[in-house]
CSV table of C-alpha atoms in Angstrom, one decimal:
chain,number,residue,atom,x,y,z
X,1,UNK,CA,-20.2,-18.9,12.2
X,2,UNK,CA,-18.9,-19.2,8.8
X,3,UNK,CA,-17.1,-16.3,7.1
X,4,UNK,CA,-16.5,-16.8,3.3
X,5,UNK,CA,-13.8,-15.0,1.9
X,6,UNK,CA,-14.6,-14.7,-2.1
X,7,UNK,CA,-11.5,-15.5,-3.7
X,8,UNK,CA,-11.8,-14.2,-7.6
X,9,UNK,CA,-8.2,-14.2,-8.6
X,10,UNK,CA,-8.0,-10.5,-7.8
X,11,UNK,CA,-6.6,-10.1,-4.3
X,12,UNK,CA,-4.2,-11.0,-1.8
X,13,UNK,CA,-6.1,-13.0,0.5
X,14,UNK,CA,-3.3,-14.4,2.9
X,15,UNK,CA,-3.6,-10.8,4.9
X,16,UNK,CA,-7.5,-11.0,4.7
X,17,UNK,CA,-7.4,-14.4,6.3
X,18,UNK,CA,-4.5,-13.7,8.7
X,19,UNK,CA,-6.3,-10.4,9.8
X,20,UNK,CA,-9.7,-12.2,10.7
X,21,UNK,CA,-7.8,-14.8,12.7
X,22,UNK,CA,-6.5,-12.1,14.7
X,23,UNK,CA,-10.0,-10.8,15.2
X,24,UNK,CA,-10.6,-14.3,16.5
X,25,UNK,CA,-12.7,-15.7,13.8
X,26,UNK,CA,-13.5,-19.0,13.6
X,27,UNK,CA,-13.9,-21.1,10.1
X,28,UNK,CA,-12.9,-18.9,7.6
X,29,UNK,CA,-13.2,-20.2,4.1
X,30,UNK,CA,-11.3,-19.1,1.2
X,31,UNK,CA,-13.7,-19.6,-1.3
X,32,UNK,CA,-13.6,-20.0,-5.2
X,33,UNK,CA,-16.9,-21.7,-5.8
X,34,UNK,CA,-19.9,-19.6,-5.8
X,35,UNK,CA,-21.8,-22.7,-4.0
X,36,UNK,CA,-19.8,-21.9,-0.8
X,37,UNK,CA,-21.7,-18.7,-0.4
X,38,UNK,CA,-24.6,-20.9,1.1
X,39,UNK,CA,-23.6,-21.8,4.0
X,40,UNK,CA,-22.1,-18.1,4.5
X,41,UNK,CA,-22.7,-16.2,7.9
X,42,UNK,CA,-20.6,-13.5,6.8
X,43,UNK,CA,-19.0,-12.4,3.2
X,44,UNK,CA,-16.1,-10.6,2.7
X,45,UNK,CA,-15.4,-9.2,-1.0
X,46,UNK,CA,-11.7,-8.3,-1.3
X,47,UNK,CA,-10.3,-7.2,-4.3
X,48,UNK,CA,-7.2,-5.4,-5.8
X,49,UNK,CA,-7.2,-4.1,-9.5
X,50,UNK,CA,-9.1,-2.6,-12.5
X,51,UNK,CA,-13.1,-2.8,-12.1
X,52,UNK,CA,-13.4,-4.2,-15.2
X,53,UNK,CA,-11.0,-7.1,-14.3
X,54,UNK,CA,-12.7,-7.6,-11.6
X,55,UNK,CA,-16.3,-7.4,-13.0
X,56,UNK,CA,-15.3,-10.1,-15.3
X,57,UNK,CA,-13.6,-12.4,-13.0
X,58,UNK,CA,-16.4,-12.3,-10.7
X,59,UNK,CA,-19.1,-13.4,-13.9
X,60,UNK,CA,-16.3,-15.9,-15.1
X,61,UNK,CA,-16.4,-17.6,-11.6
X,62,UNK,CA,-19.9,-17.5,-11.4
X,63,UNK,CA,-20.3,-15.3,-8.0
X,64,UNK,CA,-22.0,-12.3,-9.4
X,65,UNK,CA,-25.5,-13.9,-9.2
X,66,UNK,CA,-24.7,-16.0,-6.0
X,67,UNK,CA,-23.3,-12.9,-4.2
X,68,UNK,CA,-26.6,-11.0,-5.2
X,69,UNK,CA,-29.0,-13.7,-3.8
X,70,UNK,CA,-26.5,-13.8,-0.6
X,71,UNK,CA,-26.5,-10.0,0.2
X,72,UNK,CA,-30.2,-9.4,-1.2
X,73,UNK,CA,-32.4,-12.1,-1.0
X,74,UNK,CA,-30.8,-13.8,2.5
X,75,UNK,CA,-29.5,-10.7,3.5
X,76,UNK,CA,-26.0,-12.2,4.8
X,77,UNK,CA,-23.7,-9.3,6.3
X,78,UNK,CA,-21.3,-8.6,3.3
X,79,UNK,CA,-18.3,-6.3,3.7
X,80,UNK,CA,-16.6,-5.1,0.2
X,81,UNK,CA,-13.4,-4.1,0.6
X,82,UNK,CA,-11.3,-1.6,-1.8
X,83,UNK,CA,-12.0,-3.1,-5.2
X,84,UNK,CA,-14.5,-5.4,-3.8
X,85,UNK,CA,-16.7,-1.9,-2.6
X,86,UNK,CA,-16.6,-0.5,-5.8
X,87,UNK,CA,-17.8,-3.4,-7.4
X,88,UNK,CA,-20.7,-3.5,-5.5
X,89,UNK,CA,-21.9,-0.3,-7.4
X,90,UNK,CA,-24.3,-0.3,-10.5
X,91,UNK,CA,-21.5,1.1,-12.9
X,92,UNK,CA,-17.5,1.5,-13.0
X,93,UNK,CA,-15.5,3.5,-15.5
X,94,UNK,CA,-12.1,2.1,-15.1
X,95,UNK,CA,-11.1,0.1,-17.9
X,96,UNK,CA,-14.5,1.6,-19.9
X,97,UNK,CA,-18.1,1.5,-18.4
X,98,UNK,CA,-18.3,-1.7,-17.1
X,99,UNK,CA,-22.0,-2.8,-15.2
X,100,UNK,CA,-21.1,-3.7,-11.5
X,101,UNK,CA,-23.1,-5.9,-9.1
X,102,UNK,CA,-25.5,-3.1,-8.3
X,103,UNK,CA,-26.0,-4.1,-4.4
X,104,UNK,CA,-25.8,-0.2,-3.7
X,105,UNK,CA,-26.8,2.5,-6.2
X,106,UNK,CA,-24.3,4.7,-7.6
X,107,UNK,CA,-20.9,4.7,-10.1
X,108,UNK,CA,-17.6,4.4,-9.4
X,109,UNK,CA,-15.0,7.1,-11.0
X,110,UNK,CA,-11.7,8.3,-11.0
X,111,UNK,CA,-10.8,11.0,-7.7
X,112,UNK,CA,-10.5,14.4,-8.9
X,113,UNK,CA,-8.0,16.4,-7.2
X,114,UNK,CA,-9.1,19.7,-6.1
X,115,UNK,CA,-5.8,21.3,-5.5
X,116,UNK,CA,-1.9,20.6,-6.6
X,117,UNK,CA,-0.9,18.9,-3.2
X,118,UNK,CA,-3.6,16.3,-3.8
X,119,UNK,CA,-1.6,13.2,-5.9
X,120,UNK,CA,-3.7,10.7,-7.5
X,121,UNK,CA,-3.3,7.7,-6.4
X,122,UNK,CA,-4.4,8.4,-3.0
X,123,UNK,CA,-1.9,6.3,-1.0
X,124,UNK,CA,-1.2,6.0,2.6
X,125,UNK,CA,-3.5,7.0,5.5
X,126,UNK,CA,-6.4,9.2,6.0
X,127,UNK,CA,-8.9,10.2,8.4
X,128,UNK,CA,-12.6,8.9,8.3
X,129,UNK,CA,-15.8,10.8,9.4
X,130,UNK,CA,-19.0,9.0,10.3
X,131,UNK,CA,-22.1,10.7,8.4
X,132,UNK,CA,-24.3,7.9,10.4
X,133,UNK,CA,-24.0,5.6,13.6
X,134,UNK,CA,-23.4,2.3,12.8
X,135,UNK,CA,-22.3,-0.9,14.9
X,136,UNK,CA,-19.9,-1.3,12.3
X,137,UNK,CA,-17.9,2.1,13.9
X,138,UNK,CA,-18.4,1.1,17.5
X,139,UNK,CA,-15.2,2.3,19.5
X,140,UNK,CA,-13.6,3.6,16.5
X,141,UNK,CA,-13.7,7.7,16.9
X,142,UNK,CA,-13.9,10.3,13.9
X,143,UNK,CA,-10.5,11.3,13.0
X,144,UNK,CA,-9.6,7.9,13.1
X,145,UNK,CA,-6.6,7.2,10.2
X,146,UNK,CA,-7.0,3.9,8.1
X,147,UNK,CA,-4.9,2.8,5.0
X,148,UNK,CA,-6.0,4.1,1.5
X,149,UNK,CA,-4.3,3.2,-1.8
X,150,UNK,CA,-6.9,3.8,-4.6
X,151,UNK,CA,-7.8,5.9,-7.9
X,152,UNK,CA,-11.1,5.6,-8.0
X,153,UNK,CA,-14.2,6.2,-5.6
X,154,UNK,CA,-17.8,5.5,-5.2
X,155,UNK,CA,-20.1,7.8,-5.7
X,156,UNK,CA,-23.5,6.8,-4.2
X,157,UNK,CA,-26.7,7.7,-5.5
X,158,UNK,CA,-28.4,8.2,-2.6
X,159,UNK,CA,-26.8,10.0,0.5
X,160,UNK,CA,-28.2,7.6,3.2
X,161,UNK,CA,-25.9,5.0,1.8
X,162,UNK,CA,-22.9,7.4,2.9
X,163,UNK,CA,-21.6,5.8,5.9
X,164,UNK,CA,-18.4,7.9,5.9
X,165,UNK,CA,-16.5,10.5,4.5
X,166,UNK,CA,-12.2,11.1,4.3
X,167,UNK,CA,-11.1,14.6,3.7
X,168,UNK,CA,-9.3,14.5,0.1
X,169,UNK,CA,-10.2,15.4,-3.6
X,170,UNK,CA,-13.5,17.1,-1.9
X,171,UNK,CA,-14.4,14.8,0.9
X,172,UNK,CA,-15.1,11.6,-0.9
X,173,UNK,CA,-17.3,8.6,0.3
X,174,UNK,CA,-14.6,6.3,2.4
X,175,UNK,CA,-17.3,3.7,3.4
X,176,UNK,CA,-20.9,2.9,2.3
X,177,UNK,CA,-23.7,0.9,3.7
X,178,UNK,CA,-27.1,-0.5,2.8
X,179,UNK,CA,-28.9,-2.6,5.7
X,180,UNK,CA,-26.4,-5.8,5.9
X,181,UNK,CA,-24.4,-4.4,2.8
X,182,UNK,CA,-21.0,-2.8,3.8
X,183,UNK,CA,-18.2,-1.4,1.7
X,184,UNK,CA,-14.7,0.1,2.5
X,185,UNK,CA,-12.4,2.0,0.4
X,186,UNK,CA,-9.9,1.8,3.2
X,187,UNK,CA,-8.1,-1.7,3.6
X,188,UNK,CA,-9.2,-2.8,7.5
X,189,UNK,CA,-6.9,-5.8,7.2
X,190,UNK,CA,-4.3,-3.5,6.7
X,191,UNK,CA,-4.9,-0.5,9.0
X,192,UNK,CA,-3.8,-1.9,11.9
X,193,UNK,CA,-5.7,-1.8,15.4
X,194,UNK,CA,-8.9,0.3,14.0
X,195,UNK,CA,-9.1,-1.8,11.3
X,196,UNK,CA,-8.9,-4.8,13.8
X,197,UNK,CA,-11.7,-3.4,15.4
X,198,UNK,CA,-13.9,-2.9,12.5
X,199,UNK,CA,-13.3,-6.3,11.1
X,200,UNK,CA,-14.3,-7.5,14.8
X,201,UNK,CA,-17.5,-5.6,14.7
X,202,UNK,CA,-18.3,-6.8,11.4
X,203,UNK,CA,-18.2,-10.3,12.6
X,204,UNK,CA,-20.4,-9.7,15.3
X,205,UNK,CA,-23.0,-8.3,13.0
H,1,UNK,CA,-5.6,15.2,5.6
H,2,UNK,CA,-3.5,12.4,3.9
H,3,UNK,CA,-0.6,11.8,6.0
H,4,UNK,CA,3.4,11.8,5.3
H,5,UNK,CA,4.5,8.2,5.6
H,6,UNK,CA,7.6,7.0,7.4
H,7,UNK,CA,8.6,3.6,5.6
H,8,UNK,CA,11.5,1.7,7.1
H,9,UNK,CA,12.8,-0.3,3.9
H,10,UNK,CA,13.9,-3.8,4.2
H,11,UNK,CA,16.8,-5.2,1.9
H,12,UNK,CA,17.3,-8.7,1.7
H,13,UNK,CA,19.9,-11.3,0.4
H,14,UNK,CA,18.9,-15.0,0.8
H,15,UNK,CA,16.2,-14.7,3.6
H,16,UNK,CA,18.9,-12.4,5.5
H,17,UNK,CA,18.6,-8.9,6.2
H,18,UNK,CA,21.2,-6.6,4.6
H,19,UNK,CA,22.3,-3.0,4.5
H,20,UNK,CA,25.0,-1.5,2.2
H,21,UNK,CA,26.5,1.7,1.6
H,22,UNK,CA,26.3,3.5,-1.8
H,23,UNK,CA,24.9,0.1,-3.3
H,24,UNK,CA,27.8,-1.8,-2.1
H,25,UNK,CA,29.6,-3.3,1.2
H,26,UNK,CA,26.5,-5.4,2.0
H,27,UNK,CA,26.5,-6.0,5.9
H,28,UNK,CA,24.1,-8.4,7.4
H,29,UNK,CA,22.3,-6.7,9.9
H,30,UNK,CA,19.4,-9.4,11.0
H,31,UNK,CA,16.8,-11.7,9.7
H,32,UNK,CA,13.7,-10.8,7.8
H,33,UNK,CA,10.4,-12.1,9.6
H,34,UNK,CA,11.8,-11.0,13.2
H,35,UNK,CA,11.9,-7.6,12.0
H,36,UNK,CA,8.5,-7.8,10.5
H,37,UNK,CA,7.0,-9.0,13.8
H,38,UNK,CA,8.7,-5.9,15.6
H,39,UNK,CA,7.8,-3.3,13.0
H,40,UNK,CA,4.1,-4.7,12.9
H,41,UNK,CA,3.6,-3.5,16.4
H,42,UNK,CA,5.1,-0.3,16.0
H,43,UNK,CA,3.2,2.3,14.2
H,44,UNK,CA,5.0,2.5,11.0
H,45,UNK,CA,2.9,3.6,8.0
H,46,UNK,CA,4.3,0.9,5.2
H,47,UNK,CA,7.3,-1.1,4.5
H,48,UNK,CA,9.4,-1.7,1.4
H,49,UNK,CA,11.0,-5.2,0.8
H,50,UNK,CA,13.4,-5.6,-1.8
H,51,UNK,CA,15.4,-8.7,-2.9
H,52,UNK,CA,18.8,-6.9,-4.4
H,53,UNK,CA,20.1,-10.2,-6.1
H,54,UNK,CA,16.9,-11.2,-7.6
H,55,UNK,CA,17.3,-9.5,-11.0
H,56,UNK,CA,21.6,-9.8,-10.8
H,57,UNK,CA,20.9,-13.7,-9.9
H,58,UNK,CA,17.9,-13.5,-13.0
H,59,UNK,CA,16.0,-15.5,-10.6
H,60,UNK,CA,11.9,-14.4,-10.0
H,61,UNK,CA,10.9,-13.0,-7.0
H,62,UNK,CA,11.2,-15.1,-3.9
H,63,UNK,CA,7.5,-16.0,-3.7
H,64,UNK,CA,7.9,-18.3,-1.0
H,65,UNK,CA,9.3,-15.8,1.2
H,66,UNK,CA,6.6,-13.1,0.5
H,67,UNK,CA,4.0,-15.2,1.4
H,68,UNK,CA,5.5,-16.1,4.8
H,69,UNK,CA,6.2,-12.2,5.2
H,70,UNK,CA,2.6,-11.9,4.3
H,71,UNK,CA,1.0,-14.0,7.0
H,72,UNK,CA,3.2,-12.3,9.9
H,73,UNK,CA,2.9,-8.7,8.4
H,74,UNK,CA,0.0,-6.5,9.6
H,75,UNK,CA,1.5,-3.5,7.9
H,76,UNK,CA,0.9,-2.6,4.0
H,77,UNK,CA,3.9,-3.4,2.3
H,78,UNK,CA,5.6,-3.1,-1.3
H,79,UNK,CA,8.0,-5.9,-2.7
H,80,UNK,CA,10.6,-5.2,-5.0
H,81,UNK,CA,13.4,-7.1,-6.9
H,82,UNK,CA,13.3,-9.3,-10.1
H,83,UNK,CA,10.0,-8.6,-11.1
H,84,UNK,CA,9.9,-9.4,-14.9
H,85,UNK,CA,6.5,-10.0,-15.9
H,86,UNK,CA,2.9,-9.6,-15.0
H,87,UNK,CA,2.6,-12.9,-14.0
H,88,UNK,CA,4.9,-11.8,-11.3
H,89,UNK,CA,3.1,-9.0,-10.1
H,90,UNK,CA,0.0,-11.1,-10.0
H,91,UNK,CA,1.6,-13.8,-7.9
H,92,UNK,CA,3.3,-11.4,-5.6
H,93,UNK,CA,-0.1,-9.4,-5.3
H,94,UNK,CA,-1.7,-13.0,-4.4
H,95,UNK,CA,1.0,-13.7,-1.8
H,96,UNK,CA,-0.1,-10.8,-0.1
H,97,UNK,CA,2.1,-7.7,-1.4
H,98,UNK,CA,0.1,-4.6,-1.3
H,99,UNK,CA,2.1,-3.0,-4.1
H,100,UNK,CA,5.3,-4.0,-6.2
H,101,UNK,CA,8.5,-1.8,-7.0
H,102,UNK,CA,10.0,-2.4,-10.5
H,103,UNK,CA,12.9,-1.0,-11.4
H,104,UNK,CA,15.5,-2.6,-14.2
H,105,UNK,CA,13.0,-4.6,-15.9
H,106,UNK,CA,11.2,-1.0,-16.4
H,107,UNK,CA,14.1,-0.1,-19.1
H,108,UNK,CA,13.9,-3.2,-21.0
H,109,UNK,CA,10.4,-3.5,-21.2
H,110,UNK,CA,8.4,-0.3,-20.3
H,111,UNK,CA,5.4,-2.0,-21.1
H,112,UNK,CA,5.5,-3.8,-17.9
H,113,UNK,CA,4.3,-0.8,-15.8
H,114,UNK,CA,1.7,0.0,-18.6
H,115,UNK,CA,0.1,-3.6,-18.5
H,116,UNK,CA,0.4,-3.7,-15.0
H,117,UNK,CA,-1.3,-0.5,-14.4
H,118,UNK,CA,-3.8,-1.5,-16.5
H,119,UNK,CA,-4.4,-4.9,-14.9
H,120,UNK,CA,-4.2,-4.5,-11.6
H,121,UNK,CA,-4.6,-0.8,-11.3
H,122,UNK,CA,-2.0,2.0,-11.1
H,123,UNK,CA,-2.2,2.4,-7.1
H,124,UNK,CA,0.1,-1.3,-6.9
H,125,UNK,CA,2.6,-0.4,-9.6
H,126,UNK,CA,5.4,1.6,-7.9
H,127,UNK,CA,8.1,2.7,-10.4
H,128,UNK,CA,11.7,2.9,-8.4
H,129,UNK,CA,14.4,4.7,-10.0
H,130,UNK,CA,17.8,4.7,-8.7
H,131,UNK,CA,19.9,7.5,-9.5
H,132,UNK,CA,23.3,8.6,-9.3
H,133,UNK,CA,24.8,12.2,-10.7
H,134,UNK,CA,27.3,12.3,-13.5
H,135,UNK,CA,30.5,14.5,-14.4
H,136,UNK,CA,28.1,17.2,-15.9
H,137,UNK,CA,26.0,17.3,-12.6
H,138,UNK,CA,22.9,15.8,-14.3
H,139,UNK,CA,21.3,13.0,-12.5
H,140,UNK,CA,21.3,9.4,-14.6
H,141,UNK,CA,19.2,6.5,-13.7
H,142,UNK,CA,20.9,2.9,-12.8
H,143,UNK,CA,19.3,-0.1,-12.8
H,144,UNK,CA,20.5,-4.0,-11.6
H,145,UNK,CA,20.9,-2.5,-8.1
H,146,UNK,CA,23.3,0.4,-9.4
H,147,UNK,CA,25.1,-1.6,-11.6
H,148,UNK,CA,24.2,-0.2,-14.9
H,149,UNK,CA,23.9,3.2,-16.2
H,150,UNK,CA,20.6,3.5,-18.5
H,151,UNK,CA,21.9,7.1,-19.8
H,152,UNK,CA,18.4,8.4,-19.2
H,153,UNK,CA,18.1,11.8,-17.1
H,154,UNK,CA,16.2,11.0,-14.0
H,155,UNK,CA,13.4,13.8,-14.5
H,156,UNK,CA,12.9,12.3,-18.2
H,157,UNK,CA,12.6,8.7,-17.0
H,158,UNK,CA,10.3,9.9,-14.0
H,159,UNK,CA,7.6,11.2,-16.6
H,160,UNK,CA,7.8,8.7,-19.1
H,161,UNK,CA,7.2,6.5,-16.2
H,162,UNK,CA,4.0,8.5,-14.8
H,163,UNK,CA,2.7,8.1,-18.5
H,164,UNK,CA,2.8,4.6,-18.7
H,165,UNK,CA,0.9,4.3,-15.3
H,166,UNK,CA,3.0,4.1,-12.2
H,167,UNK,CA,1.1,5.2,-9.5
H,168,UNK,CA,4.4,6.3,-7.0
H,169,UNK,CA,8.0,7.1,-7.7
H,170,UNK,CA,10.6,5.4,-5.3
H,171,UNK,CA,13.7,7.7,-5.8
H,172,UNK,CA,17.0,6.6,-3.9
H,173,UNK,CA,20.4,8.6,-4.5
H,174,UNK,CA,22.8,5.8,-4.9
H,175,UNK,CA,25.4,8.2,-3.8
H,176,UNK,CA,23.6,9.0,-0.3
H,177,UNK,CA,22.2,5.6,0.2
H,178,UNK,CA,23.5,4.2,3.7
H,179,UNK,CA,25.7,7.0,4.2
H,180,UNK,CA,23.2,8.7,6.8
H,181,UNK,CA,24.4,12.2,5.5
H,182,UNK,CA,20.8,13.2,4.3
H,183,UNK,CA,18.7,12.8,1.4
H,184,UNK,CA,19.6,14.3,-1.9
H,185,UNK,CA,17.0,16.8,-1.8
H,186,UNK,CA,17.9,18.2,-5.2
H,187,UNK,CA,17.6,14.8,-6.7
H,188,UNK,CA,14.0,14.2,-5.1
H,189,UNK,CA,12.8,17.6,-6.3
H,190,UNK,CA,13.8,17.1,-9.7
H,191,UNK,CA,11.2,14.4,-9.6
H,192,UNK,CA,8.8,16.1,-7.8
H,193,UNK,CA,8.7,19.1,-10.2
H,194,UNK,CA,7.6,16.9,-12.9
H,195,UNK,CA,5.4,14.3,-11.9
H,196,UNK,CA,2.1,14.6,-10.2
H,197,UNK,CA,1.8,11.2,-8.5
H,198,UNK,CA,3.2,10.6,-5.0
H,199,UNK,CA,6.9,10.3,-4.6
H,200,UNK,CA,8.7,8.1,-2.1
H,201,UNK,CA,12.4,9.9,-1.1
H,202,UNK,CA,15.0,7.1,-0.4
H,203,UNK,CA,18.7,6.9,0.7
H,204,UNK,CA,20.7,8.9,3.2
H,205,UNK,CA,18.3,9.7,6.5
H,206,UNK,CA,20.6,10.2,9.4
H,207,UNK,CA,18.3,12.2,11.6
H,208,UNK,CA,14.8,13.3,11.5
H,209,UNK,CA,15.4,16.4,10.3
H,210,UNK,CA,16.9,15.1,7.0
H,211,UNK,CA,13.3,13.7,6.7
H,212,UNK,CA,12.0,17.0,7.5
H,213,UNK,CA,14.3,18.4,4.3
H,214,UNK,CA,13.1,15.8,2.2
H,215,UNK,CA,9.4,16.5,2.9
H,216,UNK,CA,10.2,20.2,2.7
H,217,UNK,CA,12.4,21.1,0.4
H,218,UNK,CA,12.2,17.7,-1.7
H,219,UNK,CA,8.4,17.9,-1.4
H,220,UNK,CA,8.1,14.2,-1.0
H,221,UNK,CA,5.0,12.4,-0.2
H,222,UNK,CA,6.8,9.7,1.6
H,223,UNK,CA,10.1,9.2,3.3
H,224,UNK,CA,12.0,5.5,3.2
H,225,UNK,CA,15.0,5.1,5.5
H,226,UNK,CA,16.8,1.9,6.7
H,227,UNK,CA,20.4,2.3,8.3
H,228,UNK,CA,18.7,5.1,10.5
H,229,UNK,CA,16.4,2.0,11.9
H,230,UNK,CA,18.9,-0.3,11.8
H,231,UNK,CA,22.0,0.9,13.3
H,232,UNK,CA,20.8,4.0,15.8
H,233,UNK,CA,18.3,4.7,18.4
H,234,UNK,CA,16.1,6.6,16.0
H,235,UNK,CA,12.8,5.3,15.8
H,236,UNK,CA,9.7,5.6,13.1
H,237,UNK,CA,7.7,6.8,15.8
H,238,UNK,CA,10.0,9.5,17.2
H,239,UNK,CA,10.8,10.5,13.8
H,240,UNK,CA,6.5,11.1,13.2
H,241,UNK,CA,6.9,13.1,16.7
H,242,UNK,CA,9.5,15.0,15.4
H,243,UNK,CA,7.9,16.0,12.0
H,244,UNK,CA,4.4,16.8,13.8
H,245,UNK,CA,6.4,19.5,16.0
H,246,UNK,CA,7.1,20.8,12.2
H,247,UNK,CA,3.6,20.8,11.3
H,248,UNK,CA,4.1,17.9,8.9
H,249,UNK,CA,0.8,15.7,9.1
H,250,UNK,CA,1.6,12.2,10.6
H,251,UNK,CA,-0.4,9.5,11.8
H,252,UNK,CA,0.1,9.1,15.3
H,253,UNK,CA,-2.5,6.8,17.0
H,254,UNK,CA,-3.1,7.8,20.2
H,255,UNK,CA,-5.1,4.5,21.4
H,256,UNK,CA,-1.6,2.7,21.4
H,257,UNK,CA,0.6,3.8,24.5
H,258,UNK,CA,3.0,1.4,24.0
H,259,UNK,CA,6.8,2.1,24.7
H,260,UNK,CA,8.3,2.2,21.5
H,261,UNK,CA,12.1,2.2,22.9
H,262,UNK,CA,12.3,-1.6,22.1
H,263,UNK,CA,12.6,-0.8,18.4
H,264,UNK,CA,15.5,1.2,18.6
H,265,UNK,CA,18.3,-0.6,16.4
H,266,UNK,CA,15.9,-3.1,16.2
H,267,UNK,CA,17.9,-5.2,13.7
H,268,UNK,CA,21.0,-5.4,15.5
H,269,UNK,CA,19.5,-5.3,18.7
H,270,UNK,CA,17.8,-9.2,17.9
H,271,UNK,CA,21.5,-10.5,18.5
C-alpha cells in the first residue's frame, strides 16, 4: 500500500496525514513531485482555497497530467476532498471561468440559497443521503452528519456520478463517483468517526 | 439540515490555557494540548483557539503550536491572534487550521479580509468583532483584546466585513465575556439583522438556556463558550441534548455511546 497525498500548496496536510494513520494506513507519502504518483496505490487530492488558485498550482507543480494519467489510465483509486473534489470538474467559476482536471464531467458554481435561513458559506455539520450503493459508504447510514465548509459546489453533468446529496440550497451534490474516482465536498478527515470510516473504506479499495 | 454548532473557545497565552472576565483578570486554567485531547473524543462541532497576546506583543501567530495542535486535533478548528498578512493565513492553513479569525488587523488593513477571501476562499476567513456598549447605548468595536476603541458601530463594521468577503462573523461581548450571565442577545441580533453570512455568538454563556436565547433571539448560527466548560459541570454534549429538546437542530452522533461525564469542568479537572 502506498497512499500519496498531493501537496500543491493548497491545503493542510497534517490533519489528513494524521487521520489516515488513525485509520490504519501505512506508507502515507506527502508528495510535491508528480513522479511520486507512479508508485501510488491510492491518491488523495485535498484542498482549501479558490478554484483558480488550486488549478494554477496543480499546473505549476506539473500535477495536472500526472493526476489524469493515474486516475484515467492506471485507474488508481483517487479521492478529492473539498476543493480537491471541485477541481475534478471540467470547469469552475470561482475567480473567473477556469478549466479543471476534467475527471468527472460537470461544473463548479456558487451555492444558491433557497430561503433566508440558508447562509453562504455552508459551514458546519450536515447530513448525507446516498443516491447509489458504494463500498466507500459501507457502515455509514443515510442521515449521518459530516463536516462542510464551502461556498461552491460540484454540479455533475450525469446523474450516475452523484454518490450523495445533502439537504441545503435545494439538495446539493455532496459526493461524486466515477469508477475509481471519488470526490467528497465534506471533510472526512474532520468528520470524526464517520469520516474515519469513509477513509478506511477508501484505503480498502 | 445544517446543524447549529456548539464551539468551545480556548484562549491561550504562552501555551497556557487561560480565561478572563471582561477581557481582564486572566487566570490560567490548564494546558492546551490535554484540553484538545479531551475535546477530540467528545462531540464538539468545532474549536476556536485564540492566542490572546500575539497582537499586543507584535508577534506573528505561533505556527509551531498550531502545528502541534493539528497533529492532535480531529475537530475542525479556527485559529486567531496576531494574523497580519496573507502569508500568516497561508501558513496557518498549512499548519492545519481550517479557518482563521481576524480582528485587529482588519481595522488597519481591511484588504487583508478581501485578499484572504480571494486567495483562500471566504469560507476560511472568520472576521472577529469584540464589542462594548458606549454611553449612548451604541455598540462599538474594539481591537487589541478589547483595549483599543475603534469608534465604529458594530452593525456598520459587520456589513463592511461581509462586503470585503468574510465568511463568518464571530461576535464577542466584552462586557459579558467570562461573567457567565448570558450572551448579549441584542448585540448578536444587531449583527444578524444586517449580514447574511453565519454569525457565531460569543461571550457570557452560563447555562444551556443562554445558548438557546443566542440562537432563538440572537439568530446565531453557532454558539461559542469557554467558562461554562472550564468552570462548571456543564458539557457540550448536554448543551446539545438540551437544545434538541427545544427543537434546535444539533449533531448528536448515535454511534457513540461513550460516557461523556469526564469532560465536565475538563480543564480544571486536569489538575
